[in-house]
Structures are given as structure tokens and as C-alpha cells.
Short mmCIF file of C-alpha atoms in Angstrom, two decimals:
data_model
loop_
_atom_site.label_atom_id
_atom_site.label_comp_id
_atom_site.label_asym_id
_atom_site.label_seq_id
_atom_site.Cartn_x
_atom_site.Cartn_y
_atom_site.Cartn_z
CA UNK R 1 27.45 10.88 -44.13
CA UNK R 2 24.82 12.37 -46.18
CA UNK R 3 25.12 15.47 -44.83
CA UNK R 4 24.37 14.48 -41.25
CA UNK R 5 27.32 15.25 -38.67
CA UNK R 6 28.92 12.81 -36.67
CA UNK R 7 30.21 13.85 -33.25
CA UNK R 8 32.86 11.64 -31.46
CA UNK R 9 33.24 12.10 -27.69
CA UNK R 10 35.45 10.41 -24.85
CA UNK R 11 33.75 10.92 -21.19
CA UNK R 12 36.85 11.00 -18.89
CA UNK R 13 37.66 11.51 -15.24
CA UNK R 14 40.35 11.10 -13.18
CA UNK R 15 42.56 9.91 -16.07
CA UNK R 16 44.65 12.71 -18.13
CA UNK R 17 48.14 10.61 -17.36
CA UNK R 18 46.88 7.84 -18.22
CA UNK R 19 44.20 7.92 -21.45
CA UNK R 20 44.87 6.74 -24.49
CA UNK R 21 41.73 6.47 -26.88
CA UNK R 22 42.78 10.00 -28.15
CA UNK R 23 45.80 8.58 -30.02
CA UNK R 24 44.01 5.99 -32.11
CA UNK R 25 41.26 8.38 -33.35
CA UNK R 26 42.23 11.91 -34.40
CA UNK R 27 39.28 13.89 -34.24
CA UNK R 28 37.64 13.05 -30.77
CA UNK R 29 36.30 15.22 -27.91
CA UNK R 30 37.47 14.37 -24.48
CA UNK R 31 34.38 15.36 -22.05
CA UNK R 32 35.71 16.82 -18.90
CA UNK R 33 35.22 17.94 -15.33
CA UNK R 34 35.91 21.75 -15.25
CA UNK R 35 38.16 21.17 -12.16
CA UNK R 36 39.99 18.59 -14.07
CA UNK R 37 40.23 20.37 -17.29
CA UNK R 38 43.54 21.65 -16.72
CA UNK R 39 44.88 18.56 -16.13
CA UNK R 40 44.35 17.27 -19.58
CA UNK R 41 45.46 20.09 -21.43
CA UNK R 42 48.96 19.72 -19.74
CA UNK R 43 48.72 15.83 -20.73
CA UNK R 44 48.35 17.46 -24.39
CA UNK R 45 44.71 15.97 -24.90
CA UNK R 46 43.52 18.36 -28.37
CA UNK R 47 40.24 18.65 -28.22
CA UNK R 48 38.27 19.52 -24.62
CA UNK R 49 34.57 19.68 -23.64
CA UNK R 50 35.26 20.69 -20.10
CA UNK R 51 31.58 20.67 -18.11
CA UNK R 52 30.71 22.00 -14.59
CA UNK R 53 31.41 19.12 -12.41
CA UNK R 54 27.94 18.43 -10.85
CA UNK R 55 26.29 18.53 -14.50
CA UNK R 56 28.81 15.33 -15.50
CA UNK R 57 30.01 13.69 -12.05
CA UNK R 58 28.96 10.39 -13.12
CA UNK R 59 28.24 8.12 -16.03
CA UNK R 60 24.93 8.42 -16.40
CA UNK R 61 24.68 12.44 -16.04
CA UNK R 62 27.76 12.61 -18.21
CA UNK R 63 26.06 10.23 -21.30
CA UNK R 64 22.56 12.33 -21.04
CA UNK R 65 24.56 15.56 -21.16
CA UNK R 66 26.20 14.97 -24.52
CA UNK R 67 23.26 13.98 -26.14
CA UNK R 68 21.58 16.56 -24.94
CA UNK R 69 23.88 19.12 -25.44
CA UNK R 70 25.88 18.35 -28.60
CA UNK R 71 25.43 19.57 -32.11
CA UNK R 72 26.03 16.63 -34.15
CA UNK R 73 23.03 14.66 -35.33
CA UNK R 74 24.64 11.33 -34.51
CA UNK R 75 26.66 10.78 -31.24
CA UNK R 76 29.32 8.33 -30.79
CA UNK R 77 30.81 7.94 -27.10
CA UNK R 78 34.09 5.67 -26.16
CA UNK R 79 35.85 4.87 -23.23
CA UNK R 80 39.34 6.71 -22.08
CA UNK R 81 40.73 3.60 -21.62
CA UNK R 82 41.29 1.85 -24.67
CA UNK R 83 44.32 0.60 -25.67
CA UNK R 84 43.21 -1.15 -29.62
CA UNK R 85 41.11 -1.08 -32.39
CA UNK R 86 40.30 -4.87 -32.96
CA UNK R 87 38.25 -6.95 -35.90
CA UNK R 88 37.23 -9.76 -35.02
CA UNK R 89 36.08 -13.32 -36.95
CA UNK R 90 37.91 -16.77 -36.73
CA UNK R 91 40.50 -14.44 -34.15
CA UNK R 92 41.45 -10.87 -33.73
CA UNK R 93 43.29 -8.62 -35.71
CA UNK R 94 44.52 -5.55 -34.47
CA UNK R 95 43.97 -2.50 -36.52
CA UNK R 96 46.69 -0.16 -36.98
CA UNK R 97 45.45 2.33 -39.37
CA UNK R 98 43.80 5.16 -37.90
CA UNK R 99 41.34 6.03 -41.39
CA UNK R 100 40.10 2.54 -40.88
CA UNK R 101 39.55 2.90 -37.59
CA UNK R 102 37.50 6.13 -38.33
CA UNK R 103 35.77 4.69 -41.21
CA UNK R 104 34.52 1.60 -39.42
CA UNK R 105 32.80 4.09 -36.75
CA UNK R 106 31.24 6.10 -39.62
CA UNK R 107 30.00 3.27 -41.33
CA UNK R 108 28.36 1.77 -38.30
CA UNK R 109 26.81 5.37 -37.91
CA UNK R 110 25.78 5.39 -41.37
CA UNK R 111 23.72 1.93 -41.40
CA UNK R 112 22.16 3.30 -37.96
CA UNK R 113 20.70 6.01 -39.60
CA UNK R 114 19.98 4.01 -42.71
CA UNK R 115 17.70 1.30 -40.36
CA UNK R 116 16.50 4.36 -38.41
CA UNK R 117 17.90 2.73 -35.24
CA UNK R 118 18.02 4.60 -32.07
CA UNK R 119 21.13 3.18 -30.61
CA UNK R 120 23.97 1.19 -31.24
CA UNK R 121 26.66 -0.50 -28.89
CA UNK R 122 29.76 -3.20 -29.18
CA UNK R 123 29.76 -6.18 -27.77
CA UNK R 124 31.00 -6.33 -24.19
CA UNK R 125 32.96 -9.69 -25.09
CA UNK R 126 36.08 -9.20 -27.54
CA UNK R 127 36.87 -13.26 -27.51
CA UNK R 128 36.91 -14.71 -30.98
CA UNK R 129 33.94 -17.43 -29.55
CA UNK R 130 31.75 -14.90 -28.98
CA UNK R 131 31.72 -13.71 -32.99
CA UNK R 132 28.10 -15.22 -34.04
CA UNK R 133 27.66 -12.56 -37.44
CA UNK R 134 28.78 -9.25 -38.45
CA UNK R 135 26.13 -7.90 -36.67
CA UNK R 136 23.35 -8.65 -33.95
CA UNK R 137 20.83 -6.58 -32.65
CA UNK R 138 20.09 -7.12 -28.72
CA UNK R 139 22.70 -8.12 -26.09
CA UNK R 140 24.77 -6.39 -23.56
CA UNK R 141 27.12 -3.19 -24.56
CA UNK R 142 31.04 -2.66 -24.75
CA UNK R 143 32.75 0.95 -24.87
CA UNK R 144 31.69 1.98 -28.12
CA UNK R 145 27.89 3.62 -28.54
CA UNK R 146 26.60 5.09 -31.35
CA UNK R 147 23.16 7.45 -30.82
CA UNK R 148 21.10 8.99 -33.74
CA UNK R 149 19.21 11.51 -32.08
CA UNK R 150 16.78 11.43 -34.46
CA UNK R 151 15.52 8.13 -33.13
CA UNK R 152 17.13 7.30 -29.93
CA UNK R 153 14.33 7.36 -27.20
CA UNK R 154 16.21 6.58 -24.08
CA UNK R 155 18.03 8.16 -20.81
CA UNK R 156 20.48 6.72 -18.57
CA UNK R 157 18.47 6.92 -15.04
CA UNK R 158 20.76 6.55 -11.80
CA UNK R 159 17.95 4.24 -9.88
CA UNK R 160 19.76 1.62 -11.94
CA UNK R 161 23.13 2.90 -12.46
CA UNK R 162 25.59 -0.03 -12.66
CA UNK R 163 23.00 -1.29 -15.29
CA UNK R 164 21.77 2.00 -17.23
CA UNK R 165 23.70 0.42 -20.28
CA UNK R 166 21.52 -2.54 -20.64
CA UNK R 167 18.60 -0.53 -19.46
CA UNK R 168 19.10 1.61 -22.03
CA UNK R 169 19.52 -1.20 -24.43
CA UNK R 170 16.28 -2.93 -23.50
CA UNK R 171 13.81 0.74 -23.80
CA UNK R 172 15.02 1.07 -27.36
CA UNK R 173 14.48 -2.73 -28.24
CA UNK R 174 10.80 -2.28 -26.76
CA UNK R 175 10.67 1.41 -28.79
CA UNK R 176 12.49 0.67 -31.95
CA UNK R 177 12.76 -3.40 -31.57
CA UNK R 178 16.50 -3.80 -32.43
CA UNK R 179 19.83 -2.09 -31.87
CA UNK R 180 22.58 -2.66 -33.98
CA UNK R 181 25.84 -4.51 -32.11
CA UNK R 182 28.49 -4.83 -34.04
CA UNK R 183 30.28 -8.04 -34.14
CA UNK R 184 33.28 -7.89 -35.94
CA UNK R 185 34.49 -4.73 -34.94
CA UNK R 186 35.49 -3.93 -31.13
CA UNK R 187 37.84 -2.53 -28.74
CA UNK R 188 40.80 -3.58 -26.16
CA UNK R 189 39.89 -1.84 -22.75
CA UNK R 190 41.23 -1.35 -19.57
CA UNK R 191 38.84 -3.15 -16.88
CA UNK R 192 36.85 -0.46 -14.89
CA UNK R 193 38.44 0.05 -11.66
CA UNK R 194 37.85 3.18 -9.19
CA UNK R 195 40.50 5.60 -9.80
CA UNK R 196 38.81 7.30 -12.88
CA UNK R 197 36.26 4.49 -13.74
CA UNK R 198 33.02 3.59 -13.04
CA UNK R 199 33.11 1.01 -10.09
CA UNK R 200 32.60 2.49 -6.85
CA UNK R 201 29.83 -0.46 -6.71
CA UNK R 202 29.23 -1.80 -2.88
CA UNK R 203 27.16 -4.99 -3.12
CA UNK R 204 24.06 -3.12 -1.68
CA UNK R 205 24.41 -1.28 -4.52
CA UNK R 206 24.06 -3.98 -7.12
CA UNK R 207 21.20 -5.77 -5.35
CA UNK R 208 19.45 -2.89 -5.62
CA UNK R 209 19.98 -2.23 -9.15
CA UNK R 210 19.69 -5.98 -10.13
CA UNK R 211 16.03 -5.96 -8.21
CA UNK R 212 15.16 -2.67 -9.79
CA UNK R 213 16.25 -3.85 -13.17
CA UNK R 214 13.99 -6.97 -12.35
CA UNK R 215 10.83 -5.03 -11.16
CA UNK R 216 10.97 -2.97 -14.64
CA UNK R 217 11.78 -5.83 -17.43
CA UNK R 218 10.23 -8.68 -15.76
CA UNK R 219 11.57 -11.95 -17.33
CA UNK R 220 13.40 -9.90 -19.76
CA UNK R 221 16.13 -9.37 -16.78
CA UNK R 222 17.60 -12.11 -14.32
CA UNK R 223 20.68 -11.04 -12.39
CA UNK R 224 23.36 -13.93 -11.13
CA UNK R 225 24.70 -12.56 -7.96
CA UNK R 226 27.01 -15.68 -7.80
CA UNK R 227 29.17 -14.34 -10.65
CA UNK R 228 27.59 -10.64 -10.72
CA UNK R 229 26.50 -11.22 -14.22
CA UNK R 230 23.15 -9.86 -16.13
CA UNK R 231 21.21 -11.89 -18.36
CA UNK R 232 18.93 -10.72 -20.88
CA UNK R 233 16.01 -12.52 -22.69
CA UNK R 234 14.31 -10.64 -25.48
CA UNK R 235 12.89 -12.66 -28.36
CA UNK R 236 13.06 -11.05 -31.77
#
């Protein structure tokens, strides 16, 4: 990549027996809870980033610390729980290969850098109807994010945690006026559920974060608490 290095990191918690993104991409990072980091080295994870627990106990501290605290120039992050490398056009394919896999995340990286984008996400959709182009640039994020430090602008902030993603999304389209989301490329995930995920959510919680969301973006944001689903409105 032109000289520029490209880190790859997998937050994780709670899930050493259970992970799998390691074995589709050789050279990755696992980020983990000092009190957990054990626990992964037993499961035979390679490579561990094991943080004091208070600096990563949550997805939000845990993104800002490995941008803040990495070496690489540009930052990839990935959920544990992935189970496939996908592309998808007319259907999806999945990818076996693990040098395609990797070469598909450095070439995304590469054309971020290129456009001197700040940040880059999948889509949160794999289904073959939601394929519109190769690539788009605003919408809501999967498990794959790309940063280039050099232009990202943005910090996960916990007064809208079970949002930060798209919050994020929306300060670097008002900063740097697109993001790059990858179409045709995406992942197979678990759903988020409590033991090691991110969805300790009470609906207090996502009122509050839905109205906060609201009281920033304006008419950029509208939240429908019928099916608990964001919608975003940015023209480009």
C-alpha cells in the first residue's frame, strides 16, 4: 500500500470458544480484556492486544482506543463473529480463498486513502436486493470499518451508544462529504446478542439515543421505534 501500513484488528469479549473471524484472515489482532486474555490464548487465538479492562469495556471505548493507540496509518476493525467472506451482485458467493479475502480489505483501504476519505464501512444488509453499485458512499454500517487516520475526524461518544456507528458515519459525511461503503463485498455475522456482543439495550436506552441522535442531525435522523430501525437522509 504505498508504503502506508495497514493494521487489522478484531474487538472481542466474552467470546474465545466461540470466535471465528481469526480463521478466515491470517494476520489479524484480536483486541482483548486483560482479564480475558488468558482465555483466548488457550482457545489458540495468534495474535493478542490484551487492554486494561476499563480502557476497552465497551464498543465505543474499545473503537477510540485502537485508533488512538495503534501504529498503522490505516485501521481496519471486524467483528468476532463472522462466519464468511461474501461478494455480492445478482446473489452471493462465498469466498473461500483467504489472499482474496485479504486483498479485497487492502484494496478498499487503498481507494480510501486514494479519495482521502476518513472512514469506510460495509453495508449492514448482505441480501442480494440490497446491491445498488460496487460502491456507495452514505448509509448505515456492517462489521467491517476501514479508518485512515490521516483523515478520519470522528469519535464514538457513549451519549449515543447503540447508534455511535451511524453517528460516526454522519460527522465524516458533514467533514469529508462521503464515506466509501462497499457494495459487493461483505460479511456473514452472527446477530449481536448479550453474551459477548453489544446488546445489553433496555428500551429506555434506545429512546434516549434515538432522541439524542435526533436533537444532533435534525432531519438527517428519524428513528422507527415500531421496528427499532434508523433512517438516514443525507443528500449528496
Amino acid at each position: 500500500m504505498d508504503e502506508l501500513r495497514l493494521g487489522i484488528y478484531v474487538p472481542s469479549c466474552g467470546r474465545a470458544k466461540t470466535t471465528n473471524t481469526y480463521k478466515l484472515i491470517d494476520d489479524c489482532t484480536y483486541v482483548v480484556r486483560k482479564s480475558e486474555e488468558e482465555e483466548y490464548r488457550k482457545a489458540g487465538i495468534p495474535k493478542i492486544w490484551a487492554v486494561d479492562d476499563e480502557l476497552i469495556d465497551n464498543y465505543v471505548k474499545v473503537s477510540n482506543y485502537i485508533n488512538d493507540n495503534s501504529e498503522e496509518d490505516i485501521i481496519f476493525t471486524i467483528d468476532d463473529d463472522v462466519d464468511a467472506f461474501l461478494y455480492r451482485l445478482d446473489n452471493t458467493v462465498k469466498i473461500e480463498d483467504k489472499d482474496i479475502i485479504l486483498s479485497e480489505i487492502e484494496r478498499i483501504a487503498q481507494i480510501i486513502v486514494d479519495l482521502n476519505i476518513g472512514f469506510g464501512a460495509e453495508d449492514a444488509a448482505i441480501t442480494p436486493w440490497n446491491y445498488v453499485s460496487e460502491f456507495t458512499f452514505k448509509g448505515t454500517t456492517g462489521a467491517m470499518r476501514w479508518y485512515n487516520k490521516k483523515a478520519y475526524k470522528s469519535r464514538y461518544d457513549e451519549k449515543v451508544y447503540h447508534n455511535c456507528d451511524l453517528d460516526v458515519m454522519l460527522h465524516e459525511l458533514l467533514v469529508n462529504r462521503i464515506i466509501l461503503r462497499p457494495m459487493y463485498f461483505c460479511v456473514d455475522a452472527k446477530t449481536d446478542t448479550n453474551e459477548g456482543g453489544n446488546s445489553s439495550k433496555t428500551r429506555q436506552d434506545q429512546i434516549d439515543c434515538a432522541n439524542e441522535m435526533k436533537r444532533r442531525w435534525g432531519r438527517h435522523f428519524d428513528y422507527n421505534f415500531k421496528n427499532n430501525k434508523p433512517k438516514i437522509s443525507v443528500e449528496r
